[in-house]
Each structure stands twice: as C-alpha cells, then as structure tokens.
Coordinates of N, CA and C in Angstrom, one line a residue:
M1 N -27.8 -37.3 -63.9 CA -26.9 -37.0 -64.9 C -25.7 -36.2 -64.3
D2 N -24.5 -36.8 -64.5 CA -23.3 -36.1 -64.0 C -22.9 -35.0 -64.9
P3 N -22.5 -33.8 -64.3 CA -22.0 -32.8 -65.2 C -20.6 -33.1 -65.8
E4 N -20.4 -32.7 -67.0 CA -19.1 -32.9 -67.6 C -18.1 -31.8 -67.2
F5 N -17.0 -32.1 -66.6 CA -16.0 -31.1 -66.2 C -15.0 -30.9 -67.3
W6 N -14.7 -29.6 -67.5 CA -13.7 -29.2 -68.5 C -12.3 -28.9 -67.9
F7 N -12.3 -28.6 -66.6 CA -11.1 -28.2 -65.9 C -10.9 -29.0 -64.7
K8 N -9.7 -29.0 -64.1 CA -9.5 -29.6 -62.8 C -8.6 -28.6 -62.0
P9 N -8.8 -28.7 -60.7 CA -8.0 -27.8 -59.9 C -6.5 -28.0 -60.1
K10 N -5.7 -26.9 -60.0 CA -4.3 -27.1 -60.1 C -3.7 -27.8 -58.9
A11 N -2.6 -28.5 -59.1 CA -2.0 -29.2 -58.0 C -1.3 -28.3 -57.0
R12 N -0.8 -27.2 -57.6 CA -0.1 -26.2 -56.8 C -0.6 -24.8 -57.2
G13 N -0.8 -23.9 -56.3 CA -1.2 -22.6 -56.6 C -2.8 -22.5 -56.6
Y14 N -3.3 -21.5 -57.3 CA -4.7 -21.2 -57.3 C -5.2 -21.3 -58.8
G15 N -6.4 -21.9 -59.0 CA -7.0 -21.9 -60.3 C -7.2 -23.3 -60.8
A16 N -7.3 -23.4 -62.1 CA -7.6 -24.7 -62.7 C -6.9 -24.8 -64.1
I17 N -6.8 -26.0 -64.6 CA -6.2 -26.3 -65.9 C -7.2 -27.1 -66.7
P18 N -7.2 -26.9 -68.0 CA -8.1 -27.7 -68.9 C -7.7 -29.2 -68.9
T19 N -8.8 -30.0 -68.9 CA -8.6 -31.4 -68.9 C -9.1 -32.1 -70.2
N20 N -9.9 -31.5 -71.0 CA -10.4 -32.1 -72.2 C -10.5 -31.0 -73.3
W21 N -10.9 -31.4 -74.5 CA -10.9 -30.5 -75.6 C -11.8 -29.3 -75.4
K22 N -12.9 -29.5 -74.7 CA -13.8 -28.3 -74.5 C -13.1 -27.3 -73.6
G23 N -12.3 -27.7 -72.6 CA -11.6 -26.8 -71.8 C -10.5 -26.1 -72.5
W24 N -9.8 -26.8 -73.4 CA -8.7 -26.2 -74.2 C -9.4 -25.3 -75.2
A25 N -10.5 -25.7 -75.8 CA -11.2 -24.8 -76.8 C -11.6 -23.5 -76.1
A26 N -12.2 -23.6 -74.9 CA -12.6 -22.4 -74.2 C -11.4 -21.5 -73.9
T27 N -10.3 -22.1 -73.5 CA -9.1 -21.3 -73.2 C -8.6 -20.6 -74.4
G28 N -8.6 -21.4 -75.5 CA -8.1 -20.8 -76.8 C -8.9 -19.7 -77.3
I29 N -10.3 -19.8 -77.2 CA -11.2 -18.8 -77.6 C -11.0 -17.5 -76.7
Y30 N -10.8 -17.7 -75.4 CA -10.5 -16.6 -74.5 C -9.2 -15.9 -75.0
I31 N -8.1 -16.6 -75.2 CA -6.9 -16.0 -75.6 C -7.0 -15.3 -76.9
A32 N -7.7 -15.9 -77.9 CA -7.8 -15.3 -79.2 C -8.7 -14.0 -79.1
G33 N -9.7 -14.0 -78.2 CA -10.5 -12.8 -78.0 C -9.6 -11.7 -77.4
V34 N -8.8 -12.0 -76.4 CA -7.9 -11.0 -75.8 C -6.9 -10.5 -76.9
L35 N -6.3 -11.4 -77.6 CA -5.3 -10.9 -78.6 C -6.0 -10.0 -79.7
L36 N -7.2 -10.4 -80.2 CA -7.9 -9.6 -81.2 C -8.3 -8.3 -80.6
S37 N -8.7 -8.3 -79.3 CA -9.1 -7.0 -78.7 C -7.9 -6.1 -78.6
V38 N -6.7 -6.6 -78.3 CA -5.5 -5.8 -78.2 C -5.1 -5.2 -79.5
L39 N -5.2 -6.0 -80.6 CA -4.9 -5.5 -81.9 C -5.9 -4.5 -82.3
A40 N -7.2 -4.7 -82.1 CA -8.2 -3.7 -82.4 C -8.0 -2.4 -81.6
H41 N -7.6 -2.5 -80.4 CA -7.3 -1.4 -79.5 C -6.1 -0.6 -80.0
I42 N -5.1 -1.3 -80.4 CA -3.9 -0.6 -81.0 C -4.2 0.2 -82.2
A43 N -5.0 -0.5 -83.1 CA -5.5 0.2 -84.3 C -6.3 1.4 -84.0
A44 N -7.2 1.3 -83.0 CA -8.0 2.4 -82.7 C -7.2 3.6 -82.1
L45 N -6.2 3.3 -81.3 CA -5.3 4.3 -80.8 C -4.5 5.0 -81.9
L46 N -4.0 4.2 -82.9 CA -3.2 4.8 -83.9 C -4.1 5.7 -84.8
A47 N -5.4 5.5 -84.9 CA -6.2 6.2 -85.8 C -7.0 7.3 -85.1
S48 N -6.8 7.6 -83.8 CA -7.6 8.5 -83.1 C -6.8 9.6 -82.5
S49 N -7.6 10.6 -82.1 CA -7.0 11.8 -81.4 C -6.8 11.4 -79.9
P50 N -6.1 12.2 -79.2 CA -5.9 11.9 -77.7 C -7.2 11.8 -76.9
A51 N -8.2 12.6 -77.3 CA -9.4 12.6 -76.6 C -10.2 11.3 -76.8
T52 N -10.2 10.9 -78.0 CA -10.9 9.6 -78.3 C -10.1 8.4 -77.9
A53 N -8.8 8.6 -77.8 CA -8.0 7.5 -77.3 C -8.3 7.1 -75.8
I54 N -8.7 8.1 -75.0 CA -9.1 7.8 -73.7 C -10.4 7.0 -73.6
A55 N -11.3 7.4 -74.5 CA -12.6 6.7 -74.5 C -12.4 5.3 -75.1
A56 N -11.5 5.1 -76.1 CA -11.3 3.8 -76.6 C -10.6 2.9 -75.6
T57 N -9.7 3.5 -74.8 CA -9.1 2.7 -73.8 C -10.1 2.2 -72.7
A58 N -11.0 3.1 -72.3 CA -12.0 2.8 -71.3 C -12.9 1.7 -71.8
I59 N -13.3 1.8 -73.1 CA -14.2 0.7 -73.7 C -13.4 -0.6 -73.7
W60 N -12.1 -0.5 -74.1 CA -11.3 -1.8 -74.2 C -11.2 -2.4 -72.9
L61 N -10.9 -1.6 -71.8 CA -10.7 -2.2 -70.5 C -12.0 -2.8 -70.0
G62 N -13.2 -2.1 -70.3 CA -14.5 -2.7 -69.9 C -14.7 -4.0 -70.6
F63 N -14.4 -4.1 -71.9 CA -14.5 -5.4 -72.6 C -13.6 -6.4 -72.0
L64 N -12.4 -6.1 -71.7 CA -11.4 -7.0 -71.1 C -11.9 -7.5 -69.7
V65 N -12.5 -6.7 -68.9 CA -13.0 -7.1 -67.6 C -14.2 -8.0 -67.8
L66 N -15.1 -7.7 -68.7 CA -16.3 -8.6 -68.9 C -15.9 -9.9 -69.5
W67 N -15.0 -9.9 -70.5 CA -14.5 -11.1 -71.2 C -13.8 -12.0 -70.2
S68 N -12.9 -11.4 -69.3 CA -12.2 -12.2 -68.4 C -13.1 -12.8 -67.3
G69 N -14.0 -11.9 -66.8 CA -15.0 -12.4 -65.8 C -15.8 -13.5 -66.3
G70 N -16.3 -13.4 -67.6 CA -17.1 -14.5 -68.1 C -16.3 -15.8 -68.3
F71 N -15.0 -15.7 -68.7 CA -14.2 -16.9 -68.8 C -13.9 -17.5 -67.4
L72 N -13.6 -16.7 -66.4 CA -13.4 -17.2 -65.1 C -14.7 -17.9 -64.5
A73 N -15.8 -17.3 -64.8 CA -17.1 -17.9 -64.3 C -17.3 -19.2 -64.9
L74 N -17.1 -19.3 -66.2 CA -17.2 -20.6 -67.0 C -16.2 -21.6 -66.4
A75 N -15.0 -21.2 -66.2 CA -14.0 -22.2 -65.7 C -14.3 -22.7 -64.3
R76 N -14.8 -21.8 -63.5 CA -15.2 -22.2 -62.1 C -16.4 -23.2 -62.2
A77 N -17.3 -22.9 -63.0 CA -18.5 -23.7 -63.1 C -18.2 -25.1 -63.7
K78 N -17.2 -25.2 -64.5 CA -16.9 -26.4 -65.2 C -15.6 -27.1 -64.6
T79 N -15.3 -26.7 -63.3 CA -14.1 -27.3 -62.7 C -14.6 -28.4 -61.7
D80 N -13.9 -29.6 -61.8 CA -14.2 -30.7 -60.9 C -13.5 -30.5 -59.6
G81 N -14.1 -29.8 -58.7 CA -13.5 -29.5 -57.4 C -13.6 -28.0 -57.1
E82 N -13.0 -27.6 -56.0 CA -13.0 -26.2 -55.7 C -11.7 -25.5 -56.0
W83 N -11.8 -24.2 -56.2 CA -10.6 -23.4 -56.4 C -10.1 -22.9 -55.0
R84 N -9.0 -23.3 -54.6 CA -8.4 -22.8 -53.4 C -6.9 -22.9 -53.5
W85 N -6.2 -22.2 -52.6 CA -4.7 -22.2 -52.7 C -4.2 -23.6 -52.2
R86 N -3.3 -24.1 -53.0 CA -2.7 -25.4 -52.6 C -1.2 -25.2 -52.5

C-alpha cells in the first residue's frame, strides 16, 4: 500500500507545498489555529494585569511552538520526497 502524500518539496528554497485538498486543509487548519490563538492572546492581554500578562504570553508561546511543531512534523511525514535546500 502506497502512502498518500499531501505535500511536495518546493522547487526552490526549503520546505514543502500542499498538493491536494488534505494538504490545503491541514495548512488552513494550522493558519486558523494560529489566528485564533493570536486573537485569544490579545483578549487575554487586554483583560489582565501585567503579572498575568507574562504568564499568558508564556502559555501562548508554548502553544504556538507545539502547534507549529506538530504541523511541521505532519508536513514532513506527508511529503513526497525530502526537505532540503534547493
């Protein structure tokens, strides 16, 4: 059984681009998650004191690192080829 690839390596540069609806859906969900987290973070900052704003920022950055790492791992696993500089 051949794996279904959602991304292909970029022709120039580093990384991959979506090639089917699943790749585009994953990219869209990732972008929507980042935008929603930014809006939630801004709302948390506006409603908090300076001490809790630091904690909110740390939590938000942690979420952003985990969310981005998960997306990059998925993209690498579903790419037809290797990621390298071209």
